[in-house]
mmCIF file of C-alpha atoms in Angstrom:
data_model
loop_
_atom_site.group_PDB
_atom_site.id
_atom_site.type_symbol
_atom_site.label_atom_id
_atom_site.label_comp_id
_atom_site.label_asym_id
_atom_site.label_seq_id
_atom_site.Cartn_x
_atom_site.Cartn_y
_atom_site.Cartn_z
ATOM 1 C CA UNK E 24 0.520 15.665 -3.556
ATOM 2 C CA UNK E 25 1.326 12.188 -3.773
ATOM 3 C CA UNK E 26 -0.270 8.869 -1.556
ATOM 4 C CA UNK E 27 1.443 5.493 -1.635
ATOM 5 C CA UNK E 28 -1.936 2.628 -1.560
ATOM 6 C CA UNK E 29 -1.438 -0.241 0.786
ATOM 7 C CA UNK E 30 -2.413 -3.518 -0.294
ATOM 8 C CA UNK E 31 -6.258 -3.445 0.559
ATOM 9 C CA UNK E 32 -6.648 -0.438 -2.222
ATOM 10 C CA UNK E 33 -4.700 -2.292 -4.432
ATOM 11 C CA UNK E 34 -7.033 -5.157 -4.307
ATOM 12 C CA UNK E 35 -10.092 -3.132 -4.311
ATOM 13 C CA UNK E 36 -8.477 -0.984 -7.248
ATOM 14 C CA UNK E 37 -8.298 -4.287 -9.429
ATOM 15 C CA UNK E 38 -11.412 -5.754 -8.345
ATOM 16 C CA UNK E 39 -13.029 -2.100 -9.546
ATOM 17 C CA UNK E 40 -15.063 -1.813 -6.784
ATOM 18 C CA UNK E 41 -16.230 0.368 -4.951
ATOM 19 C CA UNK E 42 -16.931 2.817 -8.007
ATOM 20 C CA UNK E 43 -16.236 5.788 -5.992
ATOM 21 C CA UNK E 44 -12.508 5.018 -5.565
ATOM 22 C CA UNK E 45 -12.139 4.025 -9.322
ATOM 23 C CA UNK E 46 -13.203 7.648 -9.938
ATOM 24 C CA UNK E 47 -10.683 9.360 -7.204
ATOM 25 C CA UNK E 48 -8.215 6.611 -9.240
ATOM 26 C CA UNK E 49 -8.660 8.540 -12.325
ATOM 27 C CA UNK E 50 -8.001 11.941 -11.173
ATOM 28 C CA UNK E 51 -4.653 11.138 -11.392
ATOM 29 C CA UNK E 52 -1.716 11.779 -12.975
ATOM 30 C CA UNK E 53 1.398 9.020 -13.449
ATOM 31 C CA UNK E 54 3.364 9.171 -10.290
ATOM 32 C CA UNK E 55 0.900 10.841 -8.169
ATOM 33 C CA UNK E 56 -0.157 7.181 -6.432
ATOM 34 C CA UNK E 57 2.446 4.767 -6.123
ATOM 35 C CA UNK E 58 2.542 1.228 -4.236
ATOM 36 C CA UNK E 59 5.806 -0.209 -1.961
ATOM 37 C CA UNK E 60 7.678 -2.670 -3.240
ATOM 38 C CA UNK E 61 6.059 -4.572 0.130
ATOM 39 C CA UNK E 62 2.859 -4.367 -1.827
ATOM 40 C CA UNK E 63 3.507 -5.747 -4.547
ATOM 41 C CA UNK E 64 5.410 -8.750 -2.887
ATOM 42 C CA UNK E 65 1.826 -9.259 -0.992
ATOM 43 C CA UNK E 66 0.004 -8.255 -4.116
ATOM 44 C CA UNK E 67 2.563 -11.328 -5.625
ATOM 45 C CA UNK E 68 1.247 -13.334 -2.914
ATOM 46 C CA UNK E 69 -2.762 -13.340 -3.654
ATOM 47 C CA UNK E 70 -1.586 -14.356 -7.345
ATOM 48 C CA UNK E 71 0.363 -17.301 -6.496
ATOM 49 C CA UNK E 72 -2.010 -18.033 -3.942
ATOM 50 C CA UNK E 73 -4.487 -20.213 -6.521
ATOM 51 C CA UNK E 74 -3.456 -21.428 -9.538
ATOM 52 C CA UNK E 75 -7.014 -21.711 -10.894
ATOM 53 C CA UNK E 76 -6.819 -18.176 -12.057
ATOM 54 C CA UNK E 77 -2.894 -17.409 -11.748
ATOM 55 C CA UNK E 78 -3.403 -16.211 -15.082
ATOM 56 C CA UNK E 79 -5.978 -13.797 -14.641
ATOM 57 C CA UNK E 80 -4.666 -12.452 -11.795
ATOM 58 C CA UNK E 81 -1.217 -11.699 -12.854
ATOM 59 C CA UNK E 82 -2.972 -10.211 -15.830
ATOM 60 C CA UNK E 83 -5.206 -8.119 -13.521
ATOM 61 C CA UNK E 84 -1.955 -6.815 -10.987
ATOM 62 C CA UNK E 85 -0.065 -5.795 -14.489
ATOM 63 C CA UNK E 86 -2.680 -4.383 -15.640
ATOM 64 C CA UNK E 87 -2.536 -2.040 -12.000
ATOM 65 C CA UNK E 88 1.141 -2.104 -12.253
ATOM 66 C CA UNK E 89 0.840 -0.198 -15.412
ATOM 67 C CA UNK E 90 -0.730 3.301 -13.482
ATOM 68 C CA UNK E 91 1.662 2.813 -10.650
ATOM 69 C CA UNK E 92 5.023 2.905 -9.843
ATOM 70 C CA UNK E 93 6.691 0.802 -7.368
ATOM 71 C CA UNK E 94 8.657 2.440 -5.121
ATOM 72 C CA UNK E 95 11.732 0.578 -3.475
ATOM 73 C CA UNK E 96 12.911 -0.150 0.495
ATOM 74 C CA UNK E 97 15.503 1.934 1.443
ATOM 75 C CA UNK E 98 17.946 2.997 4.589
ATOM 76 C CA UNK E 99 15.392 5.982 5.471
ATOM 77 C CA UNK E 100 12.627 2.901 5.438
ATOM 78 C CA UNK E 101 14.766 0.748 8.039
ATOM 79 C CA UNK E 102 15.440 3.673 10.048
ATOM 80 C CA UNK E 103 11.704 5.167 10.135
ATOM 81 C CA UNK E 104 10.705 0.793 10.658
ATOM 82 C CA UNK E 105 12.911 1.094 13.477
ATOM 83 C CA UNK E 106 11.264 4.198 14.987
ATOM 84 C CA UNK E 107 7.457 3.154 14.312
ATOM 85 C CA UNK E 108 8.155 -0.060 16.197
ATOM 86 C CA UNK E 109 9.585 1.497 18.725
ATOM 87 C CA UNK E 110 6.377 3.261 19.281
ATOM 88 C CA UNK E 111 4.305 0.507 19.433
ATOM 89 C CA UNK E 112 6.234 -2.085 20.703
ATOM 90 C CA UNK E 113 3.704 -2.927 23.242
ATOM 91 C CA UNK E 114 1.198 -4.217 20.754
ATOM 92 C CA UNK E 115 0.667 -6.415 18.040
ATOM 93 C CA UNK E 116 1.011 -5.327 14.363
ATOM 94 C CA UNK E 117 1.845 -6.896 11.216
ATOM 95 C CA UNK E 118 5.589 -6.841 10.096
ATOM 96 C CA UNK E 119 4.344 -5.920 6.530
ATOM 97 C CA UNK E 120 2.171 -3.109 7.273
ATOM 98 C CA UNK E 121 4.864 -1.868 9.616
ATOM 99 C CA UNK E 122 7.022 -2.122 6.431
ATOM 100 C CA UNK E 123 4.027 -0.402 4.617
ATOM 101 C CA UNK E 124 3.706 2.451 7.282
ATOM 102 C CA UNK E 125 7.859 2.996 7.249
ATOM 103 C CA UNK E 126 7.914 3.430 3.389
ATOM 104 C CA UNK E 127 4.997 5.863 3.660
ATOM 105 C CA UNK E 128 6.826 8.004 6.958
ATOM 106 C CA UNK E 129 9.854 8.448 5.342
ATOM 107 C CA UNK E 130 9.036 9.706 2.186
ATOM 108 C CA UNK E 131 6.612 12.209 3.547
ATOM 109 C CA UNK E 132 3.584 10.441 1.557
ATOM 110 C CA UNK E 133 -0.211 10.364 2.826
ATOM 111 C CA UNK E 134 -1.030 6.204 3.259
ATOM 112 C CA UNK E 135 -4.269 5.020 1.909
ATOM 113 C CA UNK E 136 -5.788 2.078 3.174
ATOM 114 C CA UNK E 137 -9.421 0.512 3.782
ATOM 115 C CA UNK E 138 -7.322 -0.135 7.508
ATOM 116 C CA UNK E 139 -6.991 2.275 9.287
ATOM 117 C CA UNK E 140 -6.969 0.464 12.382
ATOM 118 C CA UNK E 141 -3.648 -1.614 11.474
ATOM 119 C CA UNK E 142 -1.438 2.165 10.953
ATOM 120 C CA UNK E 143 -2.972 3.921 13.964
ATOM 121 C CA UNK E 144 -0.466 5.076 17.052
ATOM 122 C CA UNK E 145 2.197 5.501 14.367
ATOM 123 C CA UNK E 146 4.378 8.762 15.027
ATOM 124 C CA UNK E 147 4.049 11.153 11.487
ATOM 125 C CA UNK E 148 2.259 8.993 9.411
ATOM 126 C CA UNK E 149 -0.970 10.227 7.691
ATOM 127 C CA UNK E 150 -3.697 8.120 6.484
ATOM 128 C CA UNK E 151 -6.504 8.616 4.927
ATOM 129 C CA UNK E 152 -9.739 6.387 4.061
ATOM 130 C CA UNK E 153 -11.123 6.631 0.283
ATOM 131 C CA UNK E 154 -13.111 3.815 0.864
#
């Protein structure tokens, strides 16, 4: 099975805590968790964010970036973005998860986040917690 990690997993991934989702980490083989190109591109964000420790952070995110694979947006993305809005057009939600959630849909991949909140209501998306 694989999962794609949204950005919050990422984050807690490099920051190696908590332990228990380092350990599920290592259970894995290469290609078996994989990250959007929309999280890296946020992931891009917290580095540029303060150059005080640029350097360690970039050095931190390649270090991640060597265990998984970044998938890229596609048409089956737009189309399954298009549909997931759709569903909950009546409320709020972040473009970028949205993005996040599409990616995860139309590939048939199990999202893991520390938010589940932000991806509920969305029409064939699974998500789990390993938080």
């Amino acid at each position: 099975m694989r999962y794609l990690l949204d950005t919050n997993i990422c984050i807690h991934l490099i920051q190696r805590h908590p332990p228990e989702l380092l350990r599920r980490f290592q259970e894995f083989n290469y290609g078996d968790l994989v990250i959007s190109v929309v999280t890296l591109a946020e992931l891009r964000h917290g580095v540029e964010r303060d150059p005080s420790i640029k350097r360690e952070a970039e050095r931190a995110l390649d270090d991640l970036l060597a265990y998984l694979p970044v998938l890229p947006l596609d048409n089956a993305v737009a189309v399954q973005y298009g549909v997931l809005a759709a569903a909950v057009r009546d409320r709020r939600r972040d473009a970028l998860d949205r993005l996040i959630a599409a990616h995860a849909a139309s590939l048939g991949l199990t999202l893991i986040t520390n938010n589940e909140a932000d991806f509920r209501d969305y029409p064939g998306l699974i998500v789990e917690n390993w938080v």
